[in-house]
Coordinates of C-alpha atoms in Angstrom, one line a residue:
M955 CA 189.1 147.4 54.9
F956 CA 191.1 144.3 55.8
K957 CA 191.8 142.2 52.7
P958 CA 193.1 138.8 53.7
T959 CA 194.7 136.5 51.2
P960 CA 193.4 133.0 50.3
R961 CA 195.9 131.6 52.7
H962 CA 194.2 133.5 55.6
I963 CA 190.8 132.1 54.8
A964 CA 192.1 128.5 54.3
T965 CA 193.9 128.8 57.7
A966 CA 190.7 130.0 59.4
L967 CA 188.6 127.2 57.9
L968 CA 191.2 124.6 58.9
A969 CA 191.2 125.8 62.5
A970 CA 187.4 125.7 62.5
G971 CA 187.5 122.1 61.3
I972 CA 189.9 121.1 64.0
L973 CA 188.0 122.9 66.8
S974 CA 184.7 121.4 65.6
G975 CA 185.9 118.1 66.9
C976 CA 184.8 119.3 70.3
S977 CA 181.4 117.8 71.3
L978 CA 179.3 118.5 74.4
A979 CA 177.1 115.5 73.8
P980 CA 177.1 112.9 76.7
Q981 CA 179.1 109.8 76.0
Y982 CA 176.6 107.2 74.7
V983 CA 176.4 104.0 76.8
R984 CA 173.8 101.4 75.8
P985 CA 171.4 100.8 78.6
Q986 CA 171.4 97.4 80.2
A987 CA 168.8 95.1 78.8
P988 CA 166.0 94.8 81.4
I989 CA 165.3 91.1 80.6
A990 CA 166.1 87.7 82.0
T991 CA 169.2 85.8 80.8
A992 CA 167.1 83.0 79.3
Y993 CA 163.7 82.4 77.7
P994 CA 161.3 80.2 79.7
G995 CA 161.3 76.8 78.2
D996 CA 164.0 77.5 75.7
A997 CA 166.4 74.6 75.5
A998 CA 168.8 76.6 73.2
A999 CA 169.5 79.1 75.9
Q1000 CA 172.6 78.4 78.0
P1001 CA 171.9 78.4 81.8
G1002 CA 173.7 81.0 83.8
S1003 CA 174.6 83.1 80.7
S1004 CA 174.1 86.8 80.9
A1005 CA 172.3 89.0 78.4
G1006 CA 175.7 90.5 77.3
A1007 CA 177.8 87.4 77.4
P1008 CA 179.4 85.9 74.3
Q1009 CA 177.2 83.4 72.5
S1010 CA 177.9 79.7 72.6
A1011 CA 178.2 77.7 69.3
D1012 CA 174.6 76.5 69.6
A1013 CA 173.3 80.1 70.1
A1014 CA 175.4 81.3 67.2
N1015 CA 173.9 78.6 65.0
A1016 CA 170.5 79.7 66.2
V1017 CA 171.2 83.2 64.9
D1018 CA 172.2 81.8 61.6
T1019 CA 169.0 79.8 61.4
I1020 CA 166.8 82.8 62.1
T1021 CA 168.4 84.7 59.2
L1022 CA 166.8 82.4 56.6
G1023 CA 164.6 84.4 54.3
W1024 CA 160.9 84.3 54.0
R1025 CA 161.1 82.3 50.7
Q1026 CA 162.8 79.5 52.6
F1027 CA 160.5 79.7 55.6
F1028 CA 157.4 79.8 53.4
P1029 CA 158.1 77.3 50.5
E1030 CA 154.6 77.1 49.1
P1031 CA 154.5 78.9 45.7
R1032 CA 151.1 80.5 46.2
L1033 CA 152.0 82.0 49.5
Q1034 CA 155.3 83.2 48.2
A1035 CA 153.5 85.0 45.3
L1036 CA 151.2 86.7 47.8
I1037 CA 154.0 87.8 50.0
A1038 CA 156.0 89.2 47.0
D1039 CA 152.9 91.1 45.8
A1040 CA 152.4 92.5 49.3
L1041 CA 156.0 93.7 49.5
E1042 CA 155.5 95.5 46.2
N1043 CA 151.9 96.9 46.6
N1044 CA 151.1 97.2 50.3
R1045 CA 150.4 100.8 51.1
D1046 CA 151.7 100.7 54.7
L1047 CA 155.0 99.5 53.4
R1048 CA 155.0 102.2 50.8
T1049 CA 154.4 104.8 53.5
A1050 CA 157.4 103.4 55.4
A1051 CA 159.6 103.7 52.3
L1052 CA 158.5 107.3 51.7
N1053 CA 159.3 108.0 55.4
I1054 CA 162.8 106.9 54.7
Q1055 CA 163.1 109.3 51.8
E1056 CA 161.8 112.1 54.0
A1057 CA 164.3 111.3 56.7
R1058 CA 167.2 111.0 54.2
A1059 CA 166.3 114.4 52.8
Q1060 CA 166.2 115.9 56.3
Y1061 CA 169.6 114.4 57.1
N1062 CA 171.1 115.8 53.8
I1063 CA 169.8 119.3 54.7
Q1064 CA 171.2 119.1 58.2
S1065 CA 174.5 117.6 57.2
A1066 CA 175.0 120.4 54.6
D1067 CA 175.4 122.9 57.4
R1068 CA 178.7 121.3 58.3
L1069 CA 180.2 122.6 55.1
P1070 CA 180.5 126.1 53.8
T1071 CA 178.0 127.4 51.3
I1072 CA 179.7 129.3 48.4
D1073 CA 177.6 131.3 46.0
A1074 CA 178.3 133.2 42.9
V1075 CA 177.3 136.9 43.3
A1076 CA 176.8 139.6 40.7
A1077 CA 175.4 143.0 41.9
G1078 CA 175.1 146.6 40.7
S1079 CA 174.0 149.7 42.5
R1080 CA 173.3 153.4 41.8
A1081 CA 172.8 155.9 44.6
P1082 CA 173.2 159.7 45.1
T1083 CA 176.4 160.8 46.6
G1084 CA 174.9 163.7 48.6
T1085 CA 176.7 166.4 46.7
G1086 CA 174.8 168.0 43.9
N1087 CA 173.2 165.7 41.4
N1088 CA 176.0 163.2 41.3
I1089 CA 175.2 159.5 41.1
A1090 CA 177.6 156.9 42.4
T1091 CA 177.6 153.6 40.4
S1092 CA 179.2 150.3 41.5
Y1093 CA 179.3 146.9 40.0
Q1094 CA 180.5 143.8 41.8
V1095 CA 181.0 140.1 40.8
G1096 CA 182.6 137.3 42.7
L1097 CA 182.2 134.4 45.2
S1098 CA 180.7 134.7 48.7
L1099 CA 180.8 132.5 51.8
A1100 CA 177.5 133.0 53.4
S1101 CA 177.5 133.0 57.2
F1102 CA 179.4 129.7 57.8
E1103 CA 179.2 128.7 61.5
L1104 CA 182.6 127.7 63.0
D1105 CA 181.4 124.7 65.0
F1106 CA 183.7 125.1 68.0
F1107 CA 181.4 123.3 70.4
G1108 CA 179.8 120.7 68.1
R1109 CA 176.3 122.2 67.8
V1110 CA 176.0 121.7 64.1
R1111 CA 177.8 118.3 64.2
N1112 CA 175.4 117.0 66.9
L1113 CA 172.4 118.2 65.0
S1114 CA 173.8 116.4 62.0
A1115 CA 174.4 113.2 64.0
A1116 CA 170.8 113.4 65.4
A1117 CA 169.4 113.7 61.9
L1118 CA 171.6 110.7 60.8
N1119 CA 170.3 108.5 63.6
Q1120 CA 166.8 109.5 62.8
Y1121 CA 167.3 108.5 59.2
L1122 CA 168.8 105.2 60.2
A1123 CA 166.0 104.6 62.7
T1124 CA 163.5 105.2 59.9
E1125 CA 165.3 102.6 57.7
E1126 CA 165.1 100.1 60.6
A1127 CA 161.4 100.9 61.0
R1128 CA 160.8 100.0 57.4
Q1129 CA 162.6 96.6 57.9
A1130 CA 160.4 96.0 61.0
A1131 CA 157.3 96.8 58.9
Q1132 CA 158.5 94.4 56.2
I1133 CA 158.9 91.6 58.7
S1134 CA 155.5 92.3 60.2
L1135 CA 153.9 92.4 56.7
V1136 CA 155.3 89.1 55.7
A1137 CA 154.0 87.5 58.9
Q1138 CA 150.6 89.2 58.5
V1139 CA 150.2 87.9 55.0
A1140 CA 151.2 84.4 56.0
Q1141 CA 148.7 84.4 58.9
A1142 CA 145.9 85.8 56.8
Y1143 CA 146.5 83.2 54.1
L1144 CA 146.6 80.4 56.7
A1145 CA 143.4 81.7 58.3
E1146 CA 141.7 81.7 54.9
R1147 CA 142.9 78.1 54.3
A1148 CA 141.6 77.1 57.7
F1149 CA 138.2 78.5 57.0
A1150 CA 138.2 76.8 53.6
E1151 CA 139.0 73.5 55.2
Q1152 CA 136.3 73.9 57.9
Q1153 CA 133.9 75.0 55.2
T1154 CA 134.6 71.8 53.3
L1155 CA 134.0 69.7 56.4
A1156 CA 130.8 71.6 57.1
Q1157 CA 129.5 71.0 53.5
S1158 CA 130.3 67.3 53.8
T1159 CA 128.6 67.1 57.2
L1160 CA 125.5 69.0 55.9
E1161 CA 125.2 66.6 52.9
G1162 CA 125.5 63.6 55.3
R1163 CA 123.0 64.9 57.7
Q1164 CA 120.5 65.8 54.9
S1165 CA 120.7 62.2 53.7
A1166 CA 120.2 61.0 57.2
Y1167 CA 117.2 63.3 57.6
K1168 CA 115.6 61.9 54.5
L1169 CA 116.1 58.4 55.8
A1170 CA 114.6 59.4 59.2
Q1171 CA 111.7 61.0 57.4
K1172 CA 110.9 57.8 55.5
R1173 CA 111.2 55.8 58.7
F1174 CA 108.8 58.2 60.4
E1175 CA 106.3 58.0 57.6
V1176 CA 106.1 54.2 58.0
G1177 CA 106.0 54.5 61.8
A1178 CA 109.5 53.0 62.4
T1179 CA 110.7 56.0 64.3
S1180 CA 109.2 58.8 66.5
A1181 CA 108.6 62.5 65.7
L1182 CA 111.3 63.3 68.3
D1183 CA 113.9 61.4 66.3
L1184 CA 112.9 63.2 63.1
R1185 CA 113.1 66.6 64.8
L1186 CA 116.5 65.7 66.3
N1187 CA 117.8 64.9 62.8
D1188 CA 116.3 68.2 61.6
T1189 CA 118.2 70.2 64.2
L1190 CA 121.4 68.6 63.1
V1191 CA 120.7 69.6 59.5
Q1192 CA 120.0 73.2 60.5
S1193 CA 123.0 73.5 62.8
A1194 CA 125.2 72.3 59.9
R1195 CA 123.6 74.9 57.7
I1196 CA 124.4 77.6 60.3
A1197 CA 128.0 76.4 60.5
L1198 CA 128.3 76.4 56.8
A1199 CA 127.0 79.9 56.3
T1200 CA 129.1 81.2 59.2
L1201 CA 132.3 79.6 57.8
A1202 CA 131.5 81.0 54.3
R1203 CA 131.3 84.5 55.7
Q1204 CA 134.4 84.1 57.7
R1205 CA 136.3 82.7 54.7
A1206 CA 135.2 85.7 52.6
Q1207 CA 136.2 88.2 55.2
A1208 CA 139.6 86.5 55.6
G1209 CA 140.0 86.8 51.8
N1210 CA 139.2 90.5 52.0
A1211 CA 141.8 90.9 54.8
L1212 CA 144.4 89.1 52.6
T1213 CA 143.5 91.4 49.6
L1214 CA 144.1 94.5 51.7
L1215 CA 147.5 93.2 52.8
V1216 CA 148.5 92.2 49.3
G1217 CA 147.4 95.6 48.0
K1218 CA 145.7 94.3 44.9
P1219 CA 142.9 91.9 43.9
L1220 CA 143.8 88.2 44.4
A1221 CA 144.5 86.2 41.3
D1222 CA 142.3 83.2 40.6
E1223 CA 144.7 80.3 41.3
P1224 CA 144.2 76.7 42.5
A1225 CA 143.6 76.4 46.2
G1226 CA 146.6 75.8 48.4
P1227 CA 147.3 72.7 50.5
T1228 CA 145.5 72.0 53.7
L1229 CA 146.9 73.0 57.0
S1230 CA 148.2 69.5 57.7
E1231 CA 150.1 69.7 54.4
Q1232 CA 151.8 73.1 55.0
N1233 CA 155.5 72.6 55.2
L1234 CA 156.8 75.8 56.7
V1235 CA 159.6 75.7 59.2
T1236 CA 158.3 75.1 62.7
D1237 CA 161.4 74.1 64.7
I1238 CA 163.1 77.4 65.2
P1239 CA 165.9 77.7 67.9
A1240 CA 165.6 80.8 69.9
G1241 CA 169.3 81.4 71.0
L1242 CA 170.0 83.9 73.7
P1243 CA 167.8 86.9 74.7
S1244 CA 170.8 89.2 73.9
D1245 CA 170.4 88.2 70.2
L1246 CA 167.3 90.3 70.0
L1247 CA 169.4 93.5 70.2
T1248 CA 170.9 92.7 66.8
R1249 CA 168.1 90.6 65.2
R1250 CA 165.1 92.9 65.7
P1251 CA 165.0 96.0 63.6
D1252 CA 162.5 97.7 65.9
I1253 CA 164.9 97.4 68.8
R1254 CA 167.7 98.8 66.6
A1255 CA 165.4 101.6 65.6
A1256 CA 164.7 102.4 69.3
E1257 CA 168.4 102.5 70.1
L1258 CA 169.0 104.8 67.1
Q1259 CA 166.3 107.1 68.4
L1260 CA 168.1 107.1 71.7
K1261 CA 171.4 108.1 70.1
A1262 CA 169.6 110.9 68.3
A1263 CA 168.2 112.2 71.6
N1264 CA 171.7 111.9 73.0
A1265 CA 173.2 114.0 70.2
N1266 CA 170.4 116.6 70.7
I1267 CA 171.6 117.1 74.3
G1268 CA 175.0 118.1 72.8
A1269 CA 173.4 120.6 70.5
A1270 CA 171.4 122.1 73.4
R1271 CA 174.5 122.4 75.6
A1272 CA 176.4 124.1 72.8
A1273 CA 173.7 126.9 72.8
F1274 CA 175.1 128.2 76.1
F1275 CA 178.5 128.9 74.5
P1276 CA 179.4 131.6 72.0
R1277 CA 178.4 131.0 68.3
I1278 CA 180.9 132.2 65.8
S1279 CA 180.1 132.6 62.1
L1280 CA 182.2 133.7 59.2
T1281 CA 181.1 135.6 56.1
A1282 CA 183.7 136.1 53.4
G1283 CA 183.8 137.1 49.8
V1284 CA 186.2 137.5 46.9
G1285 CA 185.7 139.2 43.6
T1286 CA 186.1 142.4 41.6
V1287 CA 184.6 145.8 42.2
S1288 CA 184.4 148.7 39.7
N1289 CA 182.3 151.8 39.1
Q1290 CA 182.0 150.8 35.5
L1291 CA 180.6 147.5 34.1
S1292 CA 183.4 147.3 31.5
G1293 CA 186.1 147.6 34.2
L1294 CA 185.1 144.7 36.4
F1295 CA 187.9 142.4 35.1
K1296 CA 190.6 144.9 34.8
A1297 CA 193.8 144.9 36.9
G1298 CA 193.5 146.4 40.4
T1299 CA 189.8 145.7 40.9
M1300 CA 190.2 142.5 43.0
A1301 CA 188.8 142.7 46.5
W1302 CA 188.6 140.3 49.5
T1303 CA 186.4 140.7 52.6
V1304 CA 186.0 138.7 55.8
A1305 CA 183.3 139.5 58.4
P1306 CA 183.4 137.2 61.4
Q1307 CA 180.6 137.5 63.9
L1308 CA 180.4 136.3 67.5
V1309 CA 177.1 135.9 69.3
L1310 CA 177.3 135.3 73.1
P1311 CA 174.1 134.5 74.9
I1312 CA 173.5 136.8 77.9
F1313 CA 169.8 136.9 78.6
D1314 CA 167.3 134.6 76.9
A1315 CA 164.6 134.3 79.6
G1316 CA 165.6 130.7 80.2
R1317 CA 165.1 129.5 76.7
N1318 CA 168.5 127.7 76.4
R1319 CA 168.0 126.1 79.8
G1320 CA 164.5 125.0 78.8
N1321 CA 165.8 123.5 75.5
L1322 CA 168.4 121.6 77.4
N1323 CA 165.9 120.3 79.9
L1324 CA 163.6 119.3 77.0
A1325 CA 166.5 117.4 75.3
E1326 CA 167.4 115.6 78.5
V1327 CA 163.7 114.6 79.2
R1328 CA 163.4 113.3 75.6
K1329 CA 166.5 111.2 76.1
D1330 CA 165.0 109.7 79.2
L1331 CA 161.8 109.0 77.2
A1332 CA 164.0 107.4 74.5
V1333 CA 165.7 105.2 77.1
V1334 CA 162.3 104.0 78.4
A1335 CA 161.1 103.4 74.9
Y1336 CA 164.3 101.4 74.1
E1337 CA 163.9 99.3 77.3
K1338 CA 160.2 98.7 76.6
S1339 CA 161.0 97.5 73.1
I1340 CA 163.4 95.0 74.5
Q1341 CA 160.9 93.8 77.1
T1342 CA 158.1 93.5 74.5
A1343 CA 160.4 91.5 72.2
F1344 CA 161.4 89.2 75.0
R1345 CA 157.8 88.6 75.9
E1346 CA 156.8 87.9 72.4
V1347 CA 159.5 85.3 72.0
A1348 CA 158.8 83.8 75.5
D1349 CA 155.0 83.5 74.7
A1350 CA 155.7 81.8 71.4
L1351 CA 158.2 79.3 73.0
V1352 CA 155.8 78.5 75.8
A1353 CA 153.0 77.9 73.4
R1354 CA 155.0 75.8 70.9
G1355 CA 155.4 72.8 73.2
S1356 CA 151.9 72.8 74.4
L1357 CA 150.4 73.2 70.9
D1358 CA 152.4 70.2 69.7
E1359 CA 150.9 68.1 72.5
Q1360 CA 147.5 69.6 71.9
I1361 CA 147.5 68.6 68.3
D1362 CA 148.4 65.0 69.2
A1363 CA 145.7 65.0 71.8
Q1364 CA 143.2 66.6 69.5
Q1365 CA 143.9 64.0 66.7
A1366 CA 143.5 61.1 69.2
F1367 CA 140.2 62.7 70.4
L1368 CA 139.0 62.9 66.8
D1369 CA 139.9 59.3 66.2
A1370 CA 138.1 58.3 69.3
Q1371 CA 135.0 60.3 68.3
A1372 CA 135.0 58.6 64.8
E1373 CA 135.2 55.2 66.4
R1374 CA 132.4 56.2 68.9
L1375 CA 130.2 57.2 66.0
K1376 CA 130.9 53.9 64.2
L1377 CA 130.0 51.9 67.3
A1378 CA 126.9 54.0 68.0
D1379 CA 125.6 53.6 64.5
L1380 CA 126.2 49.8 64.7
R1381 CA 124.3 49.6 68.0
Y1382 CA 121.5 51.7 66.5
Q1383 CA 121.3 49.4 63.5
N1384 CA 121.0 46.4 65.8
G1385 CA 118.4 48.0 67.9
V1386 CA 120.5 48.2 71.0
A1387 CA 120.8 52.0 71.2
S1388 CA 118.5 54.9 70.3
S1389 CA 119.1 57.4 67.5
I1390 CA 119.9 60.1 70.1
E1391 CA 123.2 58.3 70.8
V1392 CA 124.1 58.4 67.1
L1393 CA 123.1 62.0 66.7
D1394 CA 125.2 63.0 69.7
A1395 CA 128.2 61.2 68.3
Q1396 CA 127.7 62.9 64.9
R1397 CA 127.6 66.3 66.7
D1398 CA 130.7 65.6 68.7
L1399 CA 132.6 64.3 65.7
F1400 CA 132.0 67.5 63.7
A1401 CA 133.1 69.6 66.7
A1402 CA 136.3 67.6 67.0
Q1403 CA 137.0 68.0 63.3
Q1404 CA 136.6 71.8 63.5
S1405 CA 138.8 72.0 66.6
L1406 CA 141.6 70.0 65.1
V1407 CA 141.7 72.5 62.1
Q1408 CA 141.8 75.4 64.6
T1409 CA 144.6 73.8 66.6
R1410 CA 146.7 73.2 63.5
L1411 CA 146.2 76.8 62.6
L1412 CA 147.3 77.9 66.0
R1413 CA 150.5 75.8 65.7
L1414 CA 151.4 77.3 62.3
T1415 CA 150.6 80.8 63.5
N1416 CA 152.7 80.2 66.5
A1417 CA 155.7 79.3 64.3
I1418 CA 155.2 82.5 62.3
D1419 CA 154.9 84.5 65.5
L1420 CA 158.2 83.1 66.8
Y1421 CA 159.9 83.7 63.4
R1422 CA 158.7 87.3 63.5
A1423 CA 159.6 87.8 67.1
L1424 CA 163.1 86.6 66.6
G1425 CA 163.6 89.1 63.8
G1426 CA 163.6 86.8 60.8
G1427 CA 162.2 87.5 57.4
L1428 CA 164.7 89.8 55.6
N1429 CA 167.5 87.6 54.2
E1430 CA 166.5 85.5 51.2
S1431 CA 169.9 84.0 50.5
A1432 CA 170.0 81.3 53.3
A1433 CA 168.4 78.0 52.8
L1434 CA 166.9 75.5 55.3
A1435 CA 165.0 72.3 54.7
P1436 CA 161.4 72.9 55.8
T1437 CA 159.8 70.6 58.4
A1438 CA 156.3 69.4 57.8
A1439 CA 153.8 70.7 60.3
K1440 CA 151.6 68.2 62.2

């Protein structure tokens, strides 16, 4: 039996390490971003710039702005507490964290194949010798190298690279889930605040209409008004009751949605400020579309999945080439247990094995085709993630300007309706107009009040959508003075 020295084994392992630098994976090239060079309506984007061009100073400042953390973007203490609880207790985020642990464990398993596995071995055997009743006894103790693959063509290395990119993609997915969770909690909280504000308006309106109905009833009893006027006042009371009951239900459901996101029952705390008093950051510069490639963790995750698919092609290609594995051992062998560590019992063994695929019924070709198709799918998914991100930012930018104008117009409309009601009531008191004119003005004023609250909610939600779409929400170290919402 050939008994090589430790120098022989070290030389073989060194050669295997050098040769394992060979890789059959295609050279990775990031696909061109299939988006326009500027956002529609974005003043921060530089005209004529390309998606891969260097950023201007303004665009670079925009990136710095987006890195502000959610504590700076949402300065209200109650909302901050809700977001912090959600980050700690939300079950979807816990699932994302566990997925990271799973991917990390998978990568550790796969990367371990790149290094030899050395085991301590102790064995004993007894067997007949075939002559008479003699029994042969053998004892062995030592170290063994269990079938270590000499990765000449990078199969193991590419599998390890694929597992690493899968692990990193899972981490990016968790960050994307965190950004989404922060935005969802903020939107659910603002929705609850909007319903609360509308409910207060409805309660005040109901009380006012009930007082007006009692007055109309007294006037009807003395013959100063008609039954039609009384019934019209009654319809306004009932419509206010309907609105109040509807808003109470919607507010309770919004609270339930917020509780689910936070992951625990909501603490009894004083109500937060109204929507007009919310001071979250609304003026967010968008920068260049190419910024999304580094800002958004979901895009980074999609690219890492693409890199993993690219590495799997290298592993599939390596399956067409010979696979060489090495089994070796060193230790002592003796036919007596007491003689294991005596002089002259040392033994070395090396057993290389070469496997050359000859006929596999197309299995290797099928695996390669599968790997190439999965890479093509990963390219499409990567490009789709970029297009989706671009659309989300573009939609938020387009809505931002129109919502600012809509709030101004809605406030002016509300002021006009309030003045109309004041004049209609004055005309009614002087006998110039009928009560129908007053009742119509009351109805329209209530609708205008409700619409203004909804428009303010849309404006704040739009700011959150833009913040999330631009990839903000992770860094909590940066600070930015908040701008009061309209």
